[in-house]
XYZ file of C-alpha atoms in Angstrom:
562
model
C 9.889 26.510 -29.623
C 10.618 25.779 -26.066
C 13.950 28.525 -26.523
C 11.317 31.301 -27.864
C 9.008 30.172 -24.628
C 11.522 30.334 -21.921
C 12.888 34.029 -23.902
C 9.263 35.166 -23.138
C 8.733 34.032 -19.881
C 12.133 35.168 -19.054
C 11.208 39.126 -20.358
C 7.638 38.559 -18.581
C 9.880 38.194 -15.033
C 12.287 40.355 -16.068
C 9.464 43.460 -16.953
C 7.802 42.636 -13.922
C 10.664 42.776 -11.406
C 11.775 45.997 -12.937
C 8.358 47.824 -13.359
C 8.593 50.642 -10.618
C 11.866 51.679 -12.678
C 10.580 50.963 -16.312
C 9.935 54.149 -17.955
C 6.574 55.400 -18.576
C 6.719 55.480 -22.523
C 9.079 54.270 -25.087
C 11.691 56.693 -25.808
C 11.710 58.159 -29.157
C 15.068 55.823 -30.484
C 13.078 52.543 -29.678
C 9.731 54.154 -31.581
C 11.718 55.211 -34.540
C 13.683 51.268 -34.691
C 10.655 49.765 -34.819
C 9.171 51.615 -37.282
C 11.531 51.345 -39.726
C 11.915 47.469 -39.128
C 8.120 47.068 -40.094
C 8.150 45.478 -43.212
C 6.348 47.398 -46.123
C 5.209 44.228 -47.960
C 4.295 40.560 -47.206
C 7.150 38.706 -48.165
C 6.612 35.308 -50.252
C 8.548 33.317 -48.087
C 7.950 33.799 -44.098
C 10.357 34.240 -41.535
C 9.426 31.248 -39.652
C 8.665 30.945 -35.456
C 12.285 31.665 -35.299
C 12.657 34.798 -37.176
C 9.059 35.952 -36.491
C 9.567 36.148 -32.490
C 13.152 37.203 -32.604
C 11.842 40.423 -35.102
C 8.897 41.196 -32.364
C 11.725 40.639 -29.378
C 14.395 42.503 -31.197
C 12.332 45.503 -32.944
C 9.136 45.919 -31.994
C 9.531 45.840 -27.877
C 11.454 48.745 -27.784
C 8.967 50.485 -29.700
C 6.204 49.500 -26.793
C 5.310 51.284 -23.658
C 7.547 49.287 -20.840
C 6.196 50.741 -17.852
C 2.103 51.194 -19.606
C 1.030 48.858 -16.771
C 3.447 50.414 -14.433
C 2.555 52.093 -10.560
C 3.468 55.958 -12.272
C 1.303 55.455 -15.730
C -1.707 58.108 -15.035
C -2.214 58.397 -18.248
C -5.627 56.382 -18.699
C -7.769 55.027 -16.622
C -5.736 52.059 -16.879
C -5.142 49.350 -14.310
C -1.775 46.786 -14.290
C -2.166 43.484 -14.121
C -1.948 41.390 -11.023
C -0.010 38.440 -10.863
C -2.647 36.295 -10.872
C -4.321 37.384 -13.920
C -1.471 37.422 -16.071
C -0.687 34.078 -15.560
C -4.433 32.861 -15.878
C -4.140 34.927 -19.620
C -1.164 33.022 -20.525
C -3.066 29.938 -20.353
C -6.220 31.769 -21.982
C -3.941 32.164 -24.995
C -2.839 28.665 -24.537
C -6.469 27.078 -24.392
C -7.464 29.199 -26.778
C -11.634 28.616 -25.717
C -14.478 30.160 -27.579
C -16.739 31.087 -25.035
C -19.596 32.420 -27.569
C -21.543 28.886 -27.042
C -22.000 27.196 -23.719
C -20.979 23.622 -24.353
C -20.529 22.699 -20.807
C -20.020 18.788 -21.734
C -17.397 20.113 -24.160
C -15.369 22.568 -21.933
C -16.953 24.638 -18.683
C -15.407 28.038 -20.007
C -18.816 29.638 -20.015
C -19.102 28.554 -16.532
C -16.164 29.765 -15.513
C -17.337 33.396 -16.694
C -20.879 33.231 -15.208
C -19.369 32.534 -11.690
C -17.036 35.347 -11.946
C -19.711 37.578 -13.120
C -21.507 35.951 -9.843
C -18.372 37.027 -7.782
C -18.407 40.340 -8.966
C -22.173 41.380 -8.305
C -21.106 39.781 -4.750
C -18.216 42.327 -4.433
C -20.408 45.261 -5.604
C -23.185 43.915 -3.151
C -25.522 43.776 -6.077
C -28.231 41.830 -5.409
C -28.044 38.398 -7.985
C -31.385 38.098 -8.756
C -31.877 41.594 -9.871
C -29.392 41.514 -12.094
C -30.005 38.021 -13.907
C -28.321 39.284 -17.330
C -25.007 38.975 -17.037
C -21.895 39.355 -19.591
C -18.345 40.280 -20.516
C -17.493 42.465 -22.874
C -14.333 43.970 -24.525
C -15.011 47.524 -22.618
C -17.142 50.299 -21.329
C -17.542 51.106 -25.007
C -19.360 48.243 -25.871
C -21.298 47.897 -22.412
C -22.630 51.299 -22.898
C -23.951 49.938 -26.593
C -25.737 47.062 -24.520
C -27.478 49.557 -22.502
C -28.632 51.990 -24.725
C -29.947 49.340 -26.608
C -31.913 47.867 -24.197
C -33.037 51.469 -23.263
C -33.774 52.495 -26.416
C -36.016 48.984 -27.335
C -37.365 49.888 -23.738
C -38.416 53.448 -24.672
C -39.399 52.785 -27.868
C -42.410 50.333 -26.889
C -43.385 52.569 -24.026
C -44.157 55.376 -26.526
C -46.118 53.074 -29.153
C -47.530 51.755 -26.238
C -46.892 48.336 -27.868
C -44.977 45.509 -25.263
C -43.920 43.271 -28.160
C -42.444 46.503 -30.448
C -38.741 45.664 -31.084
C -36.781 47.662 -32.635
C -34.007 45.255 -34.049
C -36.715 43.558 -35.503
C -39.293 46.629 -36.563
C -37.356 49.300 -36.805
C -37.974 52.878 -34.376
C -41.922 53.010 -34.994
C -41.610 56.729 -35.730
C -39.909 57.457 -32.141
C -37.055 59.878 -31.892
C -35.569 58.534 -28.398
C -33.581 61.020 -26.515
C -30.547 60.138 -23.912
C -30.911 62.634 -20.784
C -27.463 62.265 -19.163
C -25.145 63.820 -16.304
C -21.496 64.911 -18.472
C -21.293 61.434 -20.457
C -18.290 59.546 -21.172
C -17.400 59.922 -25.317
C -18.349 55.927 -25.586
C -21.894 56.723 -24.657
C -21.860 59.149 -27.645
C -20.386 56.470 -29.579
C -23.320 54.419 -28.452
C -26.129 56.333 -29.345
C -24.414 56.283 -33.059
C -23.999 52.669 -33.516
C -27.862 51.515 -31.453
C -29.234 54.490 -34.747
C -30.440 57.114 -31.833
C -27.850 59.696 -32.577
C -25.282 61.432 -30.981
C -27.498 64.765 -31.353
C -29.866 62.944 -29.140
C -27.807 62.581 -26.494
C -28.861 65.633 -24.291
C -26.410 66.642 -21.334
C -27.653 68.136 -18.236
C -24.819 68.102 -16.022
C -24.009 71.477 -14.259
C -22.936 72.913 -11.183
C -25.754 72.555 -8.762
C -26.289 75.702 -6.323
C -29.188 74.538 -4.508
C -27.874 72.513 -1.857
C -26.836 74.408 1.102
C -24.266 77.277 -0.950
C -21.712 74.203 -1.583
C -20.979 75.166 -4.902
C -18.912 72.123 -5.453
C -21.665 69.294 -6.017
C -21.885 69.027 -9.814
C -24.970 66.645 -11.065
C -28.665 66.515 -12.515
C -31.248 69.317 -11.515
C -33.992 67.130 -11.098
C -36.862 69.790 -11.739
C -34.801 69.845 -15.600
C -34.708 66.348 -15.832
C -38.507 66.206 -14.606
C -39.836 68.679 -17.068
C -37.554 66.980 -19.802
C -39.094 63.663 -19.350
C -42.613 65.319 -18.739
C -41.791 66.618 -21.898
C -41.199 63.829 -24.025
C -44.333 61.908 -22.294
C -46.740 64.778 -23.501
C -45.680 64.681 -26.755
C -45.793 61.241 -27.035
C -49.809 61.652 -26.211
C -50.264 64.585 -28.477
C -49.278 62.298 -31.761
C -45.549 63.753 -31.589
C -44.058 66.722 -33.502
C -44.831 65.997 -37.512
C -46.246 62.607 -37.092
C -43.110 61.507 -34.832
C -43.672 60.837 -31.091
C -40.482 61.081 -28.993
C -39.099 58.790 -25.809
C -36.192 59.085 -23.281
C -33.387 57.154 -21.619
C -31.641 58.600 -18.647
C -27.913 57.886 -18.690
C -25.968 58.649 -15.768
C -22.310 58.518 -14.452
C -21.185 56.555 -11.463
C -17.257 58.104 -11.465
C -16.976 61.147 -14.170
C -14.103 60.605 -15.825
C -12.749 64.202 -15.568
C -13.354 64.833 -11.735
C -14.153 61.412 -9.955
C -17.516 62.942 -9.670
C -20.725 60.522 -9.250
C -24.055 61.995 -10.239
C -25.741 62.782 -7.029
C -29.150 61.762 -5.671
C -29.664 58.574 -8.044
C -32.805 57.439 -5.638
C -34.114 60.630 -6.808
C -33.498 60.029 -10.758
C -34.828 56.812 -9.894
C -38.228 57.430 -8.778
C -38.592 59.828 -11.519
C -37.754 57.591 -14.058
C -40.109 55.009 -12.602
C -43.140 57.688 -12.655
C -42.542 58.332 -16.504
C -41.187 54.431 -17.556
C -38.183 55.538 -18.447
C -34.805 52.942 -18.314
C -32.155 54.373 -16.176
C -28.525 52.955 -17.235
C -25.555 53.768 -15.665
C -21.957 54.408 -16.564
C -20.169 52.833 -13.617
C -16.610 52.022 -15.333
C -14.200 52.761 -12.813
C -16.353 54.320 -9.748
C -18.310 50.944 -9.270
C -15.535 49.928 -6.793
C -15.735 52.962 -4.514
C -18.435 50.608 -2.960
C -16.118 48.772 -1.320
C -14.724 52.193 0.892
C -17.762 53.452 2.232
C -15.439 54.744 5.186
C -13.843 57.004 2.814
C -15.941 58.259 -0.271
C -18.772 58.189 2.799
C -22.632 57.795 1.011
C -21.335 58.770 -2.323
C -21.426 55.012 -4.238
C -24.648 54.452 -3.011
C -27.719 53.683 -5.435
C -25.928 51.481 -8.041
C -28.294 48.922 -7.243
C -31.026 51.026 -8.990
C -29.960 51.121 -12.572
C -31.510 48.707 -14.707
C -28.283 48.351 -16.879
C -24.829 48.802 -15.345
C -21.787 49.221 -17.382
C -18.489 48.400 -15.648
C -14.335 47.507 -16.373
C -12.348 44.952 -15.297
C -9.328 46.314 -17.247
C -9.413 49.333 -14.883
C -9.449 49.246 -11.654
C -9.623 45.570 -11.422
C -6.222 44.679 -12.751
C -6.775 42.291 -15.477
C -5.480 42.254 -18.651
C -7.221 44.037 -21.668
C -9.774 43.715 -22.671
C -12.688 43.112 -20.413
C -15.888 45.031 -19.686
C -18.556 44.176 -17.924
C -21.904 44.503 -18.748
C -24.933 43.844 -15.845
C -29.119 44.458 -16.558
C -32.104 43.395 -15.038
C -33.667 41.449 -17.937
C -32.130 38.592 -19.868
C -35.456 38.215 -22.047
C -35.065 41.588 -23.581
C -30.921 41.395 -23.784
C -31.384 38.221 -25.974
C -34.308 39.942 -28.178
C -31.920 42.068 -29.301
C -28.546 40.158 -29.262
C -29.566 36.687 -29.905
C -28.437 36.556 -34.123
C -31.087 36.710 -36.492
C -33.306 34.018 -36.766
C -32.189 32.209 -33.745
C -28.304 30.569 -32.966
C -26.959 29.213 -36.647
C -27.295 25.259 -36.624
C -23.470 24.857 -35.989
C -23.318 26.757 -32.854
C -26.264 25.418 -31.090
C -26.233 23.118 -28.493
C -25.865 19.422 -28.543
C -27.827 16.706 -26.009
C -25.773 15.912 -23.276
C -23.371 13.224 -23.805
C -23.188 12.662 -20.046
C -24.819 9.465 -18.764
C -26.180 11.163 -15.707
C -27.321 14.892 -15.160
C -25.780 16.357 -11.622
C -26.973 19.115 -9.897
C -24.084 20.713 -11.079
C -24.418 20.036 -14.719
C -27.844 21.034 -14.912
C -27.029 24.520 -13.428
C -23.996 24.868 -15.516
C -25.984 23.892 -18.898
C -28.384 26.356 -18.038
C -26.122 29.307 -18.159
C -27.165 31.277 -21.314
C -25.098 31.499 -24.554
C -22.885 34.464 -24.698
C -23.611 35.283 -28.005
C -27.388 35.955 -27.456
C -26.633 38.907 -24.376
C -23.336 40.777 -26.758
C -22.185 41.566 -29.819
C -20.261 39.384 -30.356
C -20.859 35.537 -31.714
C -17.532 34.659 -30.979
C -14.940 35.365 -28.887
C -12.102 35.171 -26.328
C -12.121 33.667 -22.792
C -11.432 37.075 -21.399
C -13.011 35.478 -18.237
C -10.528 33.610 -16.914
C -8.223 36.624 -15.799
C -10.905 38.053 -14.038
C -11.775 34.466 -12.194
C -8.460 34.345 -10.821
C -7.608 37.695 -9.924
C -11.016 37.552 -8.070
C -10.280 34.238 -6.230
C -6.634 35.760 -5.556
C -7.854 39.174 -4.071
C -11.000 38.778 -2.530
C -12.811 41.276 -1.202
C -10.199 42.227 1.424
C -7.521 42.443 -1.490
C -9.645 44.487 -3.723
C -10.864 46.722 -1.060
C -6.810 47.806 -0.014
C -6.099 48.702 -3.694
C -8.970 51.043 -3.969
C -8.546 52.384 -0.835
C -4.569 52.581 -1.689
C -5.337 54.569 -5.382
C -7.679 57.228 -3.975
C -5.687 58.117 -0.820
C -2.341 58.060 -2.862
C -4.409 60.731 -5.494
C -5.339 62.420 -2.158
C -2.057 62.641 -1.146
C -0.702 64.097 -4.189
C -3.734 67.140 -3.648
C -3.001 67.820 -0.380
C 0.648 68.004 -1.710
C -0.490 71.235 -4.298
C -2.822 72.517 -2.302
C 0.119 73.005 0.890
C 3.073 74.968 1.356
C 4.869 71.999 0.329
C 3.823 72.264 -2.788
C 5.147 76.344 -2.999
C 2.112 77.453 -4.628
C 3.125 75.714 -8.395
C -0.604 74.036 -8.628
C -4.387 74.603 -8.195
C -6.680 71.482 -7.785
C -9.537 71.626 -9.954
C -11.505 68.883 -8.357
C -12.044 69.707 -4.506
C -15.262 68.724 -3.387
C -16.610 69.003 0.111
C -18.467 65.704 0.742
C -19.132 63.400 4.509
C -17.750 60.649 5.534
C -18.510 58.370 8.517
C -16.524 58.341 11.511
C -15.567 54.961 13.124
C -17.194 54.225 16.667
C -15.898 52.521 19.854
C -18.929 50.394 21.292
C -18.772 49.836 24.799
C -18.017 46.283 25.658
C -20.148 46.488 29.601
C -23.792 45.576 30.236
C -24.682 49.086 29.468
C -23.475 48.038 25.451
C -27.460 47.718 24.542
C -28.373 51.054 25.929
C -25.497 52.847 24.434
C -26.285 51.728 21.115
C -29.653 51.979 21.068
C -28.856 55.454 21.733
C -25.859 56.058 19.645
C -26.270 58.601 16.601
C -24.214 58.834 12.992
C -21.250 60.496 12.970
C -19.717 61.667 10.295
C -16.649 63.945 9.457
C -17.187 67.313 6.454
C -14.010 66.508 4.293
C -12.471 68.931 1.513
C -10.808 66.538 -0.995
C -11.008 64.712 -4.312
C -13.770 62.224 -4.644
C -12.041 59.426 -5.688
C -8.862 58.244 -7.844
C -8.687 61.138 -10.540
C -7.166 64.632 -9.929
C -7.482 67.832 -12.158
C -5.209 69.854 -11.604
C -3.618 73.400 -13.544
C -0.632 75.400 -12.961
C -0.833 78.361 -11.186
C 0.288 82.300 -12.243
C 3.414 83.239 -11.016
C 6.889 83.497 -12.355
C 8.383 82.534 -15.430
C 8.579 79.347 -15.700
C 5.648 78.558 -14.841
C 3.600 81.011 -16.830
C 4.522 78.844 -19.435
C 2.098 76.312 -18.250
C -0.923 78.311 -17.316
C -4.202 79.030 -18.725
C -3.084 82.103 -19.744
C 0.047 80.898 -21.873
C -2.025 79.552 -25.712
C -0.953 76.156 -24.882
C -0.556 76.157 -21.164
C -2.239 73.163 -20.083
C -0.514 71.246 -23.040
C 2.816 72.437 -21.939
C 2.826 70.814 -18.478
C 1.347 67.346 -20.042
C 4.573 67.504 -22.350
C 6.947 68.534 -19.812
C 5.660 66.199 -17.228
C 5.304 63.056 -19.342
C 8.877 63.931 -21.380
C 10.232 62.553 -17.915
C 9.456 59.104 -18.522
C 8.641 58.690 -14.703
C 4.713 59.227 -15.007
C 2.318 59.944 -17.276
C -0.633 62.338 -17.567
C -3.388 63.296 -19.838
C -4.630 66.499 -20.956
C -7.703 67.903 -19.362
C -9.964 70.467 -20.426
C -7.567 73.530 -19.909
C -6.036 70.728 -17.193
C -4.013 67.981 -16.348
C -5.521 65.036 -15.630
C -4.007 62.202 -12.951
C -6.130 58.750 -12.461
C -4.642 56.220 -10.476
C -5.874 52.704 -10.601
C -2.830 50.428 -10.501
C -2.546 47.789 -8.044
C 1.136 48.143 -7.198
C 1.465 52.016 -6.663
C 2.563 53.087 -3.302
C 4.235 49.395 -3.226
C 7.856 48.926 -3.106
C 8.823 46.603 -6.139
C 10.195 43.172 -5.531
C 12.124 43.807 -1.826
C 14.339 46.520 -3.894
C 14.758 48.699 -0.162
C 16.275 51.348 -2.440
C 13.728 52.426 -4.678
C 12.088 55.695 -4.197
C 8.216 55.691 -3.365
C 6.408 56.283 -6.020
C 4.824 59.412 -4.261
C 8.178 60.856 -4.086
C 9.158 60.314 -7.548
C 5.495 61.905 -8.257
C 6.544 65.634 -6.139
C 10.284 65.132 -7.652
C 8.528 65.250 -11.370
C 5.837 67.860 -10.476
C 8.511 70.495 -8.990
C 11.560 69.403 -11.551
C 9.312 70.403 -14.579
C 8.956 74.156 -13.102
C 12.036 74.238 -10.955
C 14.348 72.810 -13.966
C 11.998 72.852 -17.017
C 12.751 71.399 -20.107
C 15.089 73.522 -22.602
C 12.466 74.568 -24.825
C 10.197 75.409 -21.699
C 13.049 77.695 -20.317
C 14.294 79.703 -23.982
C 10.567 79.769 -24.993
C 8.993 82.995 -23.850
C 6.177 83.070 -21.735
């Protein structure tokens, strides 16, 4: 056993000190090994520690992603892992905690994850006592469930007019509720299936807004729509509802589209509206929460998070820890437990015990009054994802976290100023410009006449032309063969560059609608791996790829006509 360890350990170093070069994907040798190594049937007789490990080491590695959690994978919005948190998920594994119950005499796991969760609404300067429900969760997927939940139970009792309706408990009353929302992630679809209000209920009424000023590139919520939508469902509430059923709403909205890096705009606005017709306002914040800590250069843009009454969040994307850990934040532990607390209150072998201590601390008493995970998730039991996130928080800090967010979206900034410049020889368009202000740093006198001059000094901010964040969209543009292979008007333009790009192994992309999608979120891009002077920057390797796949295509890019 302590062989096998050391042979892990030793590939954990190994992978990390070599991760700039690692190759984005497995190659298609290593996939097809380890498929046919996969046993078809359970044999009788098991291969032991021994034969077990050396199978996974031997076959099934090369079959894995090496450089997934590497500085070049674009692919998804999908962080690396910090230092820090892998070695806290080591010892997860090791400790193996179920942090379902808090049994703080027994182990202070549960603590552990309410004081990160305490360190993270400090980093998003959320307020702590407006956001007294609290939880992690194994992704934006099941955060957004939490939140529609609570906005459906929400909406539900505002339309029977009944405050102690619930709808895990009574059913929907008769309501159809109805999810207004700004271009919604596919999980918030998958949401409204599993909480029973329907994917056909989720309503999207994101467009290109026109009516601010002729800059066509703010995308968002009309809020005259939204009004009459919600005025809408109100009235017929009052009129009895259509055939005998009265209808309700939930406005869903996203905080860092995952196309464009786009934030639905004037959230104080959505706000106050849904305040005026009791409506519960959740918001998707998975990645784009952290663009709160660069105000200097997303400008105004993050601002409003604090108004949601359910937040979803990652900690699997942009910060760094291992999969899989969401994060889930709302205003109301009460109603989170009505629904999530398991029927008929905690089963008899999971509640909680007296104390066994002799004397009750401050510290203690705080710490036993943390609530039970399994009454604010799905979940009764499961995994001490918290621990990752507790260390890479105490590691980073909000000066660490702040320099890889402000690292990811000027290195995707960098890359579209790249296409959009004669650098770039014309090969791309950037699909996600948008013209947005920023605040411009000033120099405060240091004389006596310092209080006048700042009682008089005035905001100034700088128009920018860029992407919004850490995702680009981006297309190839018409021109000669090669690359008409990879536009829109080729059948399977878009597609083509995605193939060509990621068959180089030295980044990875997604397709796009009719695009190509980039999202950086990895801690180590733009850093130099482990003092190796020699290695190319990653932005280099990035323009290297981007002109090699038009320059010298592939071979069935170049004898394929266009």
């Amino acid at each position: 056993m302590s062989t096998l360890r050391s042979q892990i350990l030793q590939i954990a170093s190994e992978r990390d000190r070599t991760l700039h070069t690692l190759p984005t994907t497995a190659d298609s040798q290593g996939v097809q090994k380890a498929l046919t190594s996969l046993p078809l049937t359970l044999s009788d007789k098991g291969l032991g520690v021994t034969g077990a490990i050396n199978h996974i080491i031997q076959d099934i590695l090369p079959g894995l992603a090496p450089g997934h959690a590497g500085p070049r994978y674009f692919g998804f919005i999908t962080g690396g892992v910090l230092p820090s948190a892998q070695l806290a998920d080591f010892l997860t594994t090791i400790y193996d905690q179920n942090v379902g119950a808090n049994r703080t005499d027994e182990s202070i796991a549960a603590v552990i994850e309410w004081r990160a969760l305490e360190y993270l609404l400090d980093l998003l300067d959320l307020p702590r006592d407006k956001f007294p429900a609290r939880i992690l969760t194994s992704g934006a997927t099941a955060s957004n469930v939490l939140g529609l939940a609570l906005g459906r139970d929400y909406a539900v009792r505002t339309a029977l007019g009944s405050p102690n309706h619930s709808v895990s408990e009574d059913g929907f009353g008769g309501v159809t509720v109805q999810v207004f929302c700004d271009r919604p992630h596919a999980s918030l679809l998958k949401a409204a299936a599993l909480v029973g209000i329907g994917r056909s209920n989720v309503i999207d009424l994101g467009k290109k807004l026109s009516h601010d000023g002729g800059n066509d590139n703010t995308f968002g919520m009309d809020l005259n729509e939204l009004e009459e939508r919600l005025k809408e469902t109100t009235t017929t509430t009052l009129l009895g509802g259509v055939n005998g059923n009265k209808t309700a709403a939930v406005v869903a909205i996203s905080f860092g589209e995952v196309n464009t890096g786009d934030f639905t705009p004037d959230i104080r606005g959505i706000r106050a509206l849904c305040d005026k017709y009791s409506v519960w306002l959740h918001i998707d914040a998975a990645f784009g929460a952290y663009a709160r800590l660069v105000p200097d250069i997303v400008g105004s843009m993050a601002e409003g998070l604090e108004l949601g009454d359910s937040i979803t969040s990652d900690a699997h994307k942009w910060l760094n820890v291992p999969y899989d850990c969401g994060i889930f934040f709302s205003r109301s532990i009460k109603e989170q437990q009505s629904i999530f607390t398991p029927a008929k209150g905690v089963p008899a072998y999971l509640s909680r015990l007296p104390s066994s201590s002799n004397t009750i601390n401050p510290e203690l008493q705080l710490a036993t009054e943390i609530p039970d995970a399994m009454t604010l998730t799905i979940e009764n039991s499961r995994r001490f994802r918290g621990l990752a996130l507790y260390a890479s928080l105490l590691d980073q800090g909000r000066e660490g976290y702040t320099q890889i967010i402000r690292r990811n979206i000027l290195f995707t900034r960098q890359i579209a100023n790249w296409m959009e410049s004669e650098k770039g020889k014309g090969y791309y368009e950037v699909l996600n410009l948008r013209t947005f202000s920023i605040p411009i740093p000033t120099t405060t006198s240091t004389s006596a006449e310092t209080d006048e001059m700042d009682s008089k000094k005035t905001t100034i901010t700088s128009v920018v032309r860029t992407t919004p964040l850490n995702m680009l969209l981006f297309r190839a543009r018409k021109g000669t063969n090669p690359i008409n292979a990879y536009t829109t008007a080729s059948p399977s333009g878009s597609a083509n560059l995605v193939k060509a790009i990621n068959e180089s192994k030295k980044m990875q992309v997604t397709p796009g609608d009719n695009a190509v999608r980039i999202a950086v979120s990895n801690w180590s891009t733009a850093i130099a791996g482990s003092g190796d002077d020699h290695l190319k920057e990653d932005f280099d390797i990035v323009v290297e790829t981007l002109l090699s796949v038009v320059e010298n295509p592939p071979k069935w890019v170049s004898s394929s006509s266009y």
